[in-house]
PDB file of N, CA and C in Angstrom:
ATOM      1  N   UNK C 103    -111.374-237.587 -88.189  1.00 69.00           N
ATOM      2  CA  UNK C 103    -111.747-238.861 -87.627  1.00 69.00           C
ATOM      3  C   UNK C 103    -112.959-238.725 -86.695  1.00 69.00           C
ATOM      4  N   UNK C 104    -113.008-237.672 -85.929  1.00 69.00           N
ATOM      5  CA  UNK C 104    -114.141-237.437 -85.063  1.00 69.00           C
ATOM      6  C   UNK C 104    -115.422-237.327 -85.878  1.00 69.00           C
ATOM      7  N   UNK C 105    -115.362-236.685 -87.004  1.00 73.00           N
ATOM      8  CA  UNK C 105    -116.521-236.514 -87.867  1.00 73.00           C
ATOM      9  C   UNK C 105    -117.004-237.875 -88.370  1.00 73.00           C
ATOM     10  N   UNK C 106    -116.089-238.737 -88.681  1.00 71.00           N
ATOM     11  CA  UNK C 106    -116.459-240.078 -89.142  1.00 71.00           C
ATOM     12  C   UNK C 106    -117.251-240.819 -88.059  1.00 71.00           C
ATOM     13  N   UNK C 107    -116.757-240.813 -86.827  1.00 70.00           N
ATOM     14  CA  UNK C 107    -117.448-241.512 -85.749  1.00 70.00           C
ATOM     15  C   UNK C 107    -118.803-240.882 -85.434  1.00 70.00           C
ATOM     16  N   UNK C 108    -118.872-239.600 -85.420  1.00 71.00           N
ATOM     17  CA  UNK C 108    -120.122-238.916 -85.081  1.00 71.00           C
ATOM     18  C   UNK C 108    -121.138-239.078 -86.202  1.00 71.00           C
ATOM     19  N   UNK C 109    -120.725-238.884 -87.415  1.00 74.00           N
ATOM     20  CA  UNK C 109    -121.677-238.908 -88.528  1.00 74.00           C
ATOM     21  C   UNK C 109    -122.062-240.328 -88.931  1.00 74.00           C
ATOM     22  N   UNK C 110    -121.164-241.266 -88.905  1.00 74.00           N
ATOM     23  CA  UNK C 110    -121.442-242.606 -89.408  1.00 74.00           C
ATOM     24  C   UNK C 110    -121.827-243.584 -88.299  1.00 74.00           C
ATOM     25  N   UNK C 111    -120.992-243.783 -87.359  1.00 76.00           N
ATOM     26  CA  UNK C 111    -121.219-244.809 -86.346  1.00 76.00           C
ATOM     27  C   UNK C 111    -122.292-244.413 -85.339  1.00 76.00           C
ATOM     28  N   UNK C 112    -122.376-243.162 -84.985  1.00 80.00           N
ATOM     29  CA  UNK C 112    -123.365-242.738 -84.019  1.00 80.00           C
ATOM     30  C   UNK C 112    -124.779-242.921 -84.573  1.00 80.00           C
ATOM     31  N   UNK C 113    -124.989-242.595 -85.830  1.00 82.00           N
ATOM     32  CA  UNK C 113    -126.304-242.779 -86.450  1.00 82.00           C
ATOM     33  C   UNK C 113    -126.638-244.262 -86.571  1.00 82.00           C
ATOM     34  N   UNK C 114    -125.654-245.057 -86.890  1.00 83.00           N
ATOM     35  CA  UNK C 114    -125.885-246.494 -86.977  1.00 83.00           C
ATOM     36  C   UNK C 114    -126.213-247.074 -85.609  1.00 83.00           C
ATOM     37  N   UNK C 115    -125.535-246.600 -84.587  1.00 84.00           N
ATOM     38  CA  UNK C 115    -125.808-247.065 -83.226  1.00 84.00           C
ATOM     39  C   UNK C 115    -127.228-246.674 -82.799  1.00 84.00           C
ATOM     40  N   UNK C 116    -127.647-245.445 -83.121  1.00 88.00           N
ATOM     41  CA  UNK C 116    -129.014-245.008 -82.817  1.00 88.00           C
ATOM     42  C   UNK C 116    -130.039-245.895 -83.530  1.00 88.00           C
ATOM     43  N   UNK C 117    -129.737-246.202 -84.756  1.00 90.00           N
ATOM     44  CA  UNK C 117    -130.650-247.049 -85.540  1.00 90.00           C
ATOM     45  C   UNK C 117    -130.778-248.439 -84.925  1.00 90.00           C
ATOM     46  N   UNK C 118    -129.671-249.021 -84.494  1.00 91.00           N
ATOM     47  CA  UNK C 118    -129.676-250.348 -83.869  1.00 91.00           C
ATOM     48  C   UNK C 118    -130.471-250.310 -82.569  1.00 91.00           C
ATOM     49  N   UNK C 119    -130.284-249.287 -81.772  1.00 92.00           N
ATOM     50  CA  UNK C 119    -131.027-249.153 -80.515  1.00 92.00           C
ATOM     51  C   UNK C 119    -132.530-249.003 -80.773  1.00 92.00           C
ATOM     52  N   UNK C 120    -132.895-248.241 -81.772  1.00 95.00           N
ATOM     53  CA  UNK C 120    -134.310-248.057 -82.105  1.00 95.00           C
ATOM     54  C   UNK C 120    -134.923-249.377 -82.564  1.00 95.00           C
ATOM     55  N   UNK C 121    -134.179-250.142 -83.344  1.00 96.00           N
ATOM     56  CA  UNK C 121    -134.683-251.444 -83.793  1.00 96.00           C
ATOM     57  C   UNK C 121    -134.841-252.411 -82.625  1.00 96.00           C
ATOM     58  N   UNK C 122    -133.912-252.389 -81.682  1.00 96.00           N
ATOM     59  CA  UNK C 122    -134.022-253.267 -80.503  1.00 96.00           C
ATOM     60  C   UNK C 122    -135.272-252.916 -79.698  1.00 96.00           C
ATOM     61  N   UNK C 123    -135.550-251.637 -79.525  1.00 97.00           N
ATOM     62  CA  UNK C 123    -136.748-251.217 -78.803  1.00 97.00           C
ATOM     63  C   UNK C 123    -138.015-251.659 -79.541  1.00 97.00           C
ATOM     64  N   UNK C 124    -137.996-251.493 -80.844  1.00 97.00           N
ATOM     65  CA  UNK C 124    -139.168-251.874 -81.638  1.00 97.00           C
ATOM     66  C   UNK C 124    -139.408-253.379 -81.554  1.00 97.00           C
ATOM     67  N   UNK C 125    -138.343-254.166 -81.614  1.00 97.00           N
ATOM     68  CA  UNK C 125    -138.478-255.620 -81.525  1.00 97.00           C
ATOM     69  C   UNK C 125    -139.028-256.011 -80.164  1.00 97.00           C
ATOM     70  N   UNK C 126    -138.538-255.388 -79.108  1.00 97.00           N
ATOM     71  CA  UNK C 126    -139.033-255.732 -77.766  1.00 97.00           C
ATOM     72  C   UNK C 126    -140.507-255.349 -77.618  1.00 97.00           C
ATOM     73  N   UNK C 127    -140.925-254.200 -78.163  1.00 97.00           N
ATOM     74  CA  UNK C 127    -142.338-253.804 -78.115  1.00 97.00           C
ATOM     75  C   UNK C 127    -143.204-254.779 -78.907  1.00 97.00           C
ATOM     76  N   UNK C 128    -142.719-255.197 -80.066  1.00 97.00           N
ATOM     77  CA  UNK C 128    -143.469-256.155 -80.883  1.00 97.00           C
ATOM     78  C   UNK C 128    -143.641-257.477 -80.156  1.00 97.00           C
ATOM     79  N   UNK C 129    -142.582-257.911 -79.464  1.00 97.00           N
ATOM     80  CA  UNK C 129    -142.681-259.165 -78.704  1.00 97.00           C
ATOM     81  C   UNK C 129    -143.708-259.049 -77.591  1.00 97.00           C
ATOM     82  N   UNK C 130    -143.706-257.917 -76.886  1.00 97.00           N
ATOM     83  CA  UNK C 130    -144.695-257.697 -75.826  1.00 97.00           C
ATOM     84  C   UNK C 130    -146.110-257.677 -76.394  1.00 97.00           C
ATOM     85  N   UNK C 131    -146.290-257.043 -77.541  1.00 97.00           N
ATOM     86  CA  UNK C 131    -147.615-257.019 -78.174  1.00 97.00           C
ATOM     87  C   UNK C 131    -148.041-258.414 -78.594  1.00 97.00           C
ATOM     88  N   UNK C 132    -147.094-259.203 -79.120  1.00 97.00           N
ATOM     89  CA  UNK C 132    -147.415-260.576 -79.518  1.00 97.00           C
ATOM     90  C   UNK C 132    -147.838-261.410 -78.317  1.00 97.00           C
ATOM     91  N   UNK C 133    -147.142-261.238 -77.202  1.00 97.00           N
ATOM     92  CA  UNK C 133    -147.487-261.975 -75.990  1.00 97.00           C
ATOM     93  C   UNK C 133    -148.874-261.563 -75.507  1.00 97.00           C
ATOM     94  N   UNK C 134    -149.147-260.255 -75.507  1.00 97.00           N
ATOM     95  CA  UNK C 134    -150.454-259.759 -75.068  1.00 97.00           C
ATOM     96  C   UNK C 134    -151.557-260.257 -75.998  1.00 97.00           C
ATOM     97  N   UNK C 135    -151.304-260.256 -77.285  1.00 97.00           N
ATOM     98  CA  UNK C 135    -152.297-260.731 -78.257  1.00 97.00           C
ATOM     99  C   UNK C 135    -152.558-262.221 -78.077  1.00 97.00           C
ATOM    100  N   UNK C 136    -151.493-262.992 -77.856  1.00 97.00           N
ATOM    101  CA  UNK C 136    -151.659-264.430 -77.648  1.00 97.00           C
ATOM    102  C   UNK C 136    -152.452-264.701 -76.371  1.00 97.00           C
ATOM    103  N   UNK C 137    -152.175-263.937 -75.329  1.00 97.00           N
ATOM    104  CA  UNK C 137    -152.911-264.101 -74.073  1.00 97.00           C
ATOM    105  C   UNK C 137    -154.386-263.759 -74.263  1.00 97.00           C
ATOM    106  N   UNK C 138    -154.665-262.655 -74.980  1.00 97.00           N
ATOM    107  CA  UNK C 138    -156.055-262.252 -75.242  1.00 97.00           C
ATOM    108  C   UNK C 138    -156.782-263.311 -76.069  1.00 97.00           C
ATOM    109  N   UNK C 139    -156.120-263.848 -77.082  1.00 97.00           N
ATOM    110  CA  UNK C 139    -156.739-264.895 -77.913  1.00 97.00           C
ATOM    111  C   UNK C 139    -157.023-266.143 -77.088  1.00 97.00           C
ATOM    112  N   UNK C 140    -156.081-266.495 -76.197  1.00 97.00           N
ATOM    113  CA  UNK C 140    -156.283-267.673 -75.358  1.00 97.00           C
ATOM    114  C   UNK C 140    -157.504-267.477 -74.459  1.00 97.00           C
ATOM    115  N   UNK C 141    -157.642-266.271 -73.874  1.00 97.00           N
ATOM    116  CA  UNK C 141    -158.802-265.981 -73.031  1.00 97.00           C
ATOM    117  C   UNK C 141    -160.102-266.032 -73.835  1.00 97.00           C
ATOM    118  N   UNK C 142    -160.084-265.465 -75.036  1.00 97.00           N
ATOM    119  CA  UNK C 142    -161.278-265.489 -75.886  1.00 97.00           C
ATOM    120  C   UNK C 142    -161.651-266.922 -76.257  1.00 97.00           C
ATOM    121  N   UNK C 143    -160.657-267.741 -76.569  1.00 97.00           N
ATOM    122  CA  UNK C 143    -160.922-269.141 -76.908  1.00 97.00           C
ATOM    123  C   UNK C 143    -161.511-269.887 -75.723  1.00 97.00           C
ATOM    124  N   UNK C 144    -160.991-269.613 -74.524  1.00 97.00           N
ATOM    125  CA  UNK C 144    -161.535-270.266 -73.339  1.00 97.00           C
ATOM    126  C   UNK C 144    -162.978-269.844 -73.094  1.00 97.00           C
ATOM    127  N   UNK C 145    -163.273-268.551 -73.296  1.00 97.00           N
ATOM    128  CA  UNK C 145    -164.652-268.076 -73.130  1.00 97.00           C
ATOM    129  C   UNK C 145    -165.578-268.723 -74.155  1.00 97.00           C
ATOM    130  N   UNK C 146    -165.117-268.803 -75.386  1.00 97.00           N
ATOM    131  CA  UNK C 146    -165.942-269.419 -76.430  1.00 97.00           C
ATOM    132  C   UNK C 146    -166.171-270.901 -76.152  1.00 97.00           C
ATOM    133  N   UNK C 147    -165.147-271.591 -75.670  1.00 97.00           N
ATOM    134  CA  UNK C 147    -165.311-273.004 -75.337  1.00 97.00           C
ATOM    135  C   UNK C 147    -166.285-273.171 -74.177  1.00 97.00           C
ATOM    136  N   UNK C 148    -166.223-272.273 -73.195  1.00 96.00           N
ATOM    137  CA  UNK C 148    -167.154-272.332 -72.069  1.00 96.00           C
ATOM    138  C   UNK C 148    -168.586-272.113 -72.558  1.00 96.00           C
ATOM    139  N   UNK C 149    -168.794-271.137 -73.444  1.00 96.00           N
ATOM    140  CA  UNK C 149    -170.135-270.899 -74.013  1.00 96.00           C
ATOM    141  C   UNK C 149    -170.621-272.112 -74.783  1.00 96.00           C
ATOM    142  N   UNK C 150    -169.732-272.681 -75.595  1.00 96.00           N
ATOM    143  CA  UNK C 150    -170.100-273.839 -76.403  1.00 96.00           C
ATOM    144  C   UNK C 150    -170.477-275.010 -75.511  1.00 96.00           C
ATOM    145  N   UNK C 151    -169.711-275.232 -74.461  1.00 96.00           N
ATOM    146  CA  UNK C 151    -170.022-276.329 -73.537  1.00 96.00           C
ATOM    147  C   UNK C 151    -171.358-276.093 -72.839  1.00 96.00           C
ATOM    148  N   UNK C 152    -171.632-274.854 -72.432  1.00 95.00           N
ATOM    149  CA  UNK C 152    -172.906-274.573 -71.777  1.00 95.00           C
ATOM    150  C   UNK C 152    -174.073-274.764 -72.746  1.00 95.00           C
ATOM    151  N   UNK C 153    -173.884-274.352 -74.004  1.00 94.00           N
ATOM    152  CA  UNK C 153    -174.941-274.556 -74.999  1.00 94.00           C
ATOM    153  C   UNK C 153    -175.169-276.040 -75.261  1.00 94.00           C
ATOM    154  N   UNK C 154    -174.087-276.799 -75.321  1.00 94.00           N
ATOM    155  CA  UNK C 154    -174.234-278.247 -75.510  1.00 94.00           C
ATOM    156  C   UNK C 154    -174.964-278.877 -74.345  1.00 94.00           C
ATOM    157  N   UNK C 155    -174.647-278.449 -73.113  1.00 93.00           N
ATOM    158  CA  UNK C 155    -175.333-278.984 -71.937  1.00 93.00           C
ATOM    159  C   UNK C 155    -176.815-278.639 -71.976  1.00 93.00           C
ATOM    160  N   UNK C 156    -177.136-277.394 -72.346  1.00 92.00           N
ATOM    161  CA  UNK C 156    -178.543-276.999 -72.444  1.00 92.00           C
ATOM    162  C   UNK C 156    -179.262-277.825 -73.506  1.00 92.00           C
ATOM    163  N   UNK C 157    -178.588-278.080 -74.619  1.00 91.00           N
ATOM    164  CA  UNK C 157    -179.199-278.866 -75.697  1.00 91.00           C
ATOM    165  C   UNK C 157    -179.455-280.290 -75.243  1.00 91.00           C
ATOM    166  N   UNK C 158    -178.499-280.877 -74.537  1.00 88.00           N
ATOM    167  CA  UNK C 158    -178.704-282.252 -74.056  1.00 88.00           C
ATOM    168  C   UNK C 158    -179.810-282.287 -73.015  1.00 88.00           C
ATOM    169  N   UNK C 159    -179.898-281.281 -72.142  1.00 87.00           N
ATOM    170  CA  UNK C 159    -180.981-281.226 -71.164  1.00 87.00           C
ATOM    171  C   UNK C 159    -182.321-281.091 -71.865  1.00 87.00           C
ATOM    172  N   UNK C 160    -182.352-280.261 -72.920  1.00 86.00           N
ATOM    173  CA  UNK C 160    -183.595-280.072 -73.666  1.00 86.00           C
ATOM    174  C   UNK C 160    -184.017-281.374 -74.338  1.00 86.00           C
ATOM    175  N   UNK C 161    -183.046-282.070 -74.940  1.00 84.00           N
ATOM    176  CA  UNK C 161    -183.358-283.339 -75.595  1.00 84.00           C
ATOM    177  C   UNK C 161    -183.799-284.377 -74.568  1.00 84.00           C
ATOM    178  N   UNK C 162    -183.170-284.405 -73.388  1.00 79.00           N
ATOM    179  CA  UNK C 162    -183.564-285.338 -72.342  1.00 79.00           C
ATOM    180  C   UNK C 162    -184.975-285.043 -71.869  1.00 79.00           C
ATOM    181  N   UNK C 163    -185.324-283.758 -71.726  1.00 78.00           N
ATOM    182  CA  UNK C 163    -186.673-283.416 -71.285  1.00 78.00           C
ATOM    183  C   UNK C 163    -187.694-283.773 -72.357  1.00 78.00           C
ATOM    184  N   UNK C 164    -187.337-283.610 -73.647  1.00 75.00           N
ATOM    185  CA  UNK C 164    -188.251-283.994 -74.721  1.00 75.00           C
ATOM    186  C   UNK C 164    -188.466-285.508 -74.719  1.00 75.00           C
ATOM    187  N   UNK C 165    -187.420-286.256 -74.445  1.00 68.00           N
ATOM    188  CA  UNK C 165    -187.547-287.706 -74.379  1.00 68.00           C
ATOM    189  C   UNK C 165    -188.431-288.087 -73.203  1.00 68.00           C
ATOM    190  N   UNK C 166    -188.258-287.425 -72.048  1.00 66.00           N
ATOM    191  CA  UNK C 166    -189.082-287.709 -70.879  1.00 66.00           C
ATOM    192  C   UNK C 166    -190.544-287.395 -71.168  1.00 66.00           C
ATOM    193  N   UNK C 167    -190.803-286.282 -71.845  1.00 68.00           N
ATOM    194  CA  UNK C 167    -192.177-285.914 -72.183  1.00 68.00           C
ATOM    195  C   UNK C 167    -192.766-286.948 -73.143  1.00 68.00           C
ATOM    196  N   UNK C 168    -191.985-287.392 -74.107  1.00 64.00           N
ATOM    197  CA  UNK C 168    -192.474-288.392 -75.053  1.00 64.00           C
ATOM    198  C   UNK C 168    -192.760-289.700 -74.340  1.00 64.00           C
ATOM    199  N   UNK C 169    -191.943-290.078 -73.393  1.00 63.00           N
ATOM    200  CA  UNK C 169    -192.169-291.312 -72.638  1.00 63.00           C
ATOM    201  C   UNK C 169    -193.424-291.184 -71.805  1.00 63.00           C
ATOM    202  N   UNK C 170    -193.659-290.027 -71.236  1.00 67.00           N
ATOM    203  CA  UNK C 170    -194.863-289.811 -70.439  1.00 67.00           C
ATOM    204  C   UNK C 170    -196.090-289.806 -71.331  1.00 67.00           C
ATOM    205  N   UNK C 171    -196.013-289.236 -72.500  1.00 63.00           N
ATOM    206  CA  UNK C 171    -197.164-289.142 -73.390  1.00 63.00           C
ATOM    207  C   UNK C 171    -197.514-290.464 -74.046  1.00 63.00           C
ATOM    208  N   UNK C 172    -196.572-291.356 -74.240  1.00 57.00           N
ATOM    209  CA  UNK C 172    -196.858-292.612 -74.927  1.00 57.00           C
ATOM    210  C   UNK C 172    -197.952-293.423 -74.245  1.00 57.00           C
ATOM    211  N   UNK C 173    -197.950-293.648 -72.944  1.00 53.00           N
ATOM    212  CA  UNK C 173    -199.034-294.411 -72.334  1.00 53.00           C
ATOM    213  C   UNK C 173    -200.382-293.737 -72.490  1.00 53.00           C
ATOM    214  N   UNK C 174    -200.447-292.439 -72.508  1.00 50.00           N
ATOM    215  CA  UNK C 174    -201.710-291.730 -72.683  1.00 50.00           C
ATOM    216  C   UNK C 174    -202.214-291.918 -74.103  1.00 50.00           C
ATOM    217  N   UNK C 175    -201.335-291.866 -75.088  1.00 49.00           N
ATOM    218  CA  UNK C 175    -201.727-292.013 -76.477  1.00 49.00           C
ATOM    219  C   UNK C 175    -201.999-293.465 -76.850  1.00 49.00           C
ATOM    220  N   UNK C 176    -201.417-294.409 -76.199  1.00 51.00           N
ATOM    221  CA  UNK C 176    -201.537-295.815 -76.562  1.00 51.00           C
ATOM    222  C   UNK C 176    -202.983-296.316 -76.504  1.00 51.00           C
ATOM    223  N   UNK C 177    -203.762-296.066 -75.434  1.00 52.00           N
ATOM    224  CA  UNK C 177    -205.148-296.550 -75.427  1.00 52.00           C
ATOM    225  C   UNK C 177    -205.999-295.906 -76.516  1.00 52.00           C
ATOM    226  N   UNK C 178    -205.795-294.657 -76.805  1.00 51.00           N
ATOM    227  CA  UNK C 178    -206.602-294.001 -77.827  1.00 51.00           C
ATOM    228  C   UNK C 178    -206.272-294.542 -79.210  1.00 51.00           C
ATOM    229  N   UNK C 179    -205.033-294.997 -79.421  1.00 50.00           N
ATOM    230  CA  UNK C 179    -204.680-295.534 -80.722  1.00 50.00           C
ATOM    231  C   UNK C 179    -205.162-296.970 -80.884  1.00 50.00           C
ATOM    232  N   UNK C 180    -205.507-297.629 -79.780  1.00 52.00           N
ATOM    233  CA  UNK C 180    -205.968-299.012 -79.886  1.00 52.00           C
ATOM    234  C   UNK C 180    -207.402-299.082 -80.435  1.00 52.00           C
ATOM    235  N   UNK C 181    -208.171-298.016 -80.259  1.00 52.00           N
ATOM    236  CA  UNK C 181    -209.514-297.989 -80.827  1.00 52.00           C
ATOM    237  C   UNK C 181    -209.421-297.771 -82.320  1.00 52.00           C
ATOM    238  N   UNK C 182    -210.214-298.528 -83.054  1.00 56.00           N
ATOM    239  CA  UNK C 182    -210.222-298.324 -84.500  1.00 56.00           C
ATOM    240  C   UNK C 182    -211.462-297.532 -84.850  1.00 56.00           C
ATOM    241  N   UNK C 183    -211.264-296.460 -85.507  1.00 58.00           N
ATOM    242  CA  UNK C 183    -212.397-295.638 -85.898  1.00 58.00           C
ATOM    243  C   UNK C 183    -212.763-295.973 -87.347  1.00 58.00           C
ATOM    244  N   UNK C 184    -214.020-295.788 -87.664  1.00 57.00           N
ATOM    245  CA  UNK C 184    -214.459-296.068 -89.021  1.00 57.00           C
ATOM    246  C   UNK C 184    -213.942-294.971 -89.936  1.00 57.00           C
ATOM    247  N   UNK C 185    -213.651-295.322 -91.159  1.00 57.00           N
ATOM    248  CA  UNK C 185    -213.158-294.300 -92.073  1.00 57.00           C
ATOM    249  C   UNK C 185    -214.226-293.246 -92.311  1.00 57.00           C
ATOM    250  N   UNK C 186    -213.859-292.031 -92.559  1.00 58.00           N
ATOM    251  CA  UNK C 186    -214.856-290.980 -92.760  1.00 58.00           C
ATOM    252  C   UNK C 186    -215.674-291.232 -94.024  1.00 58.00           C
ATOM    253  N   UNK C 187    -216.952-290.923 -93.906  1.00 58.00           N
ATOM    254  CA  UNK C 187    -217.851-291.121 -95.041  1.00 58.00           C
ATOM    255  C   UNK C 187    -217.638-290.014 -96.051  1.00 58.00           C
ATOM    256  N   UNK C 188    -217.642-290.425 -97.295  1.00 57.00           N
ATOM    257  CA  UNK C 188    -217.463-289.437 -98.342  1.00 57.00           C
ATOM    258  C   UNK C 188    -218.826-288.929 -98.779  1.00 57.00           C
ATOM    259  N   UNK C 189    -218.951-287.636 -98.851  1.00 56.00           N
ATOM    260  CA  UNK C 189    -220.204-287.036 -99.306  1.00 56.00           C
ATOM    261  C   UNK C 189    -220.210-287.035-100.823  1.00 56.00           C
ATOM    262  N   UNK C 190    -221.334-287.466-101.369  1.00 56.00           N
ATOM    263  CA  UNK C 190    -221.453-287.443-102.822  1.00 56.00           C
ATOM    264  C   UNK C 190    -222.004-286.091-103.231  1.00 56.00           C
ATOM    265  N   UNK C 191    -221.413-285.539-104.226  1.00 53.00           N
ATOM    266  CA  UNK C 191    -221.822-284.228-104.699  1.00 53.00           C
ATOM    267  C   UNK C 191    -222.776-284.420-105.870  1.00 53.00           C
ATOM    268  N   UNK C 192    -223.956-283.853-105.724  1.00 52.00           N
ATOM    269  CA  UNK C 192    -224.949-283.932-106.776  1.00 52.00           C
ATOM    270  C   UNK C 192    -224.939-282.601-107.512  1.00 52.00           C
ATOM    271  N   UNK C 193    -224.684-282.677-108.804  1.00 52.00           N
ATOM    272  CA  UNK C 193    -224.655-281.440-109.566  1.00 52.00           C
ATOM    273  C   UNK C 193    -226.054-281.127-110.078  1.00 52.00           C
ATOM    274  N   UNK C 194    -226.423-279.910-109.920  1.00 53.00           N
ATOM    275  CA  UNK C 194    -227.734-279.470-110.398  1.00 53.00           C
ATOM    276  C   UNK C 194    -227.502-278.387-111.441  1.00 53.00           C
ATOM    277  N   UNK C 195    -228.153-278.560-112.552  1.00 51.00           N
ATOM    278  CA  UNK C 195    -228.004-277.561-113.602  1.00 51.00           C
ATOM    279  C   UNK C 195    -229.064-276.486-113.414  1.00 51.00           C
ATOM    280  N   UNK C 196    -228.706-275.286-113.698  1.00 56.00           N
ATOM    281  CA  UNK C 196    -229.625-274.177-113.492  1.00 56.00           C
ATOM    282  C   UNK C 196    -230.600-274.028-114.659  1.00 56.00           C
ATOM    283  N   UNK C 197    -230.180-274.400-115.879  1.00 56.00           N
ATOM    284  CA  UNK C 197    -231.067-274.285-117.039  1.00 56.00           C
ATOM    285  C   UNK C 197    -231.384-275.686-117.552  1.00 56.00           C
ATOM    286  N   UNK C 198    -232.645-275.967-117.686  1.00 55.00           N
ATOM    287  CA  UNK C 198    -232.992-277.271-118.271  1.00 55.00           C
ATOM    288  C   UNK C 198    -232.682-277.282-119.767  1.00 55.00           C
ATOM    289  N   UNK C 199    -232.251-278.417-120.234  1.00 55.00           N
ATOM    290  CA  UNK C 199    -231.901-278.546-121.638  1.00 55.00           C
ATOM    291  C   UNK C 199    -233.172-278.955-122.404  1.00 55.00           C
ATOM    292  N   UNK C 200    -233.539-278.153-123.367  1.00 58.00           N
ATOM    293  CA  UNK C 200    -234.735-278.453-124.163  1.00 58.00           C
ATOM    294  C   UNK C 200    -234.351-278.539-125.615  1.00 58.00           C
ATOM    295  N   UNK C 201    -234.950-279.432-126.283  1.00 58.00           N
ATOM    296  CA  UNK C 201    -234.642-279.617-127.700  1.00 58.00           C
ATOM    297  C   UNK C 201    -235.858-279.252-128.547  1.00 58.00           C
ATOM    298  N   UNK C 202    -236.354-278.109-128.360  1.00 59.00           N
ATOM    299  CA  UNK C 202    -237.478-277.635-129.168  1.00 59.00           C
ATOM    300  C   UNK C 202    -236.944-276.823-130.325  1.00 59.00           C
ATOM    301  N   UNK C 203    -237.508-277.087-131.479  1.00 62.00           N
ATOM    302  CA  UNK C 203    -237.107-276.324-132.646  1.00 62.00           C
ATOM    303  C   UNK C 203    -238.241-275.364-133.012  1.00 62.00           C
ATOM    304  N   UNK C 204    -237.832-274.277-133.491  1.00 62.00           N
ATOM    305  CA  UNK C 204    -238.813-273.274-133.888  1.00 62.00           C
ATOM    306  C   UNK C 204    -239.421-273.673-135.233  1.00 62.00           C
ATOM    307  N   UNK C 205    -240.690-273.426-135.327  1.00 62.00           N
ATOM    308  CA  UNK C 205    -241.356-273.699-136.606  1.00 62.00           C
ATOM    309  C   UNK C 205    -241.408-272.413-137.413  1.00 62.00           C
ATOM    310  N   UNK C 206    -241.302-272.590-138.667  1.00 54.00           N
ATOM    311  CA  UNK C 206    -241.388-271.444-139.540  1.00 54.00           C
ATOM    312  C   UNK C 206    -242.745-271.310-140.136  1.00 54.00           C
TER     313      UNK C 206
END
């Protein structure tokens, strides 16, 4: 009977204890992984928000520059300029065409 308890139940008890330890370690790793992912997500959201703010500031500054430039461009656009003159190309032939026939 002693052999039965030592050989069968003791090994099963060791196995159960090892599984309990493994499960607890896995749970701790899952918690640590979830915490790390949450921190990474918060960092990424902070970066994204800062990039969005920079983009909106850039767009606002471009709008301000365009508003400032419009009055400067407006008087110059009110003048009507004459269309550009087209140059006529005169073709010159290098050899004159002659219709002389040779006499025999």
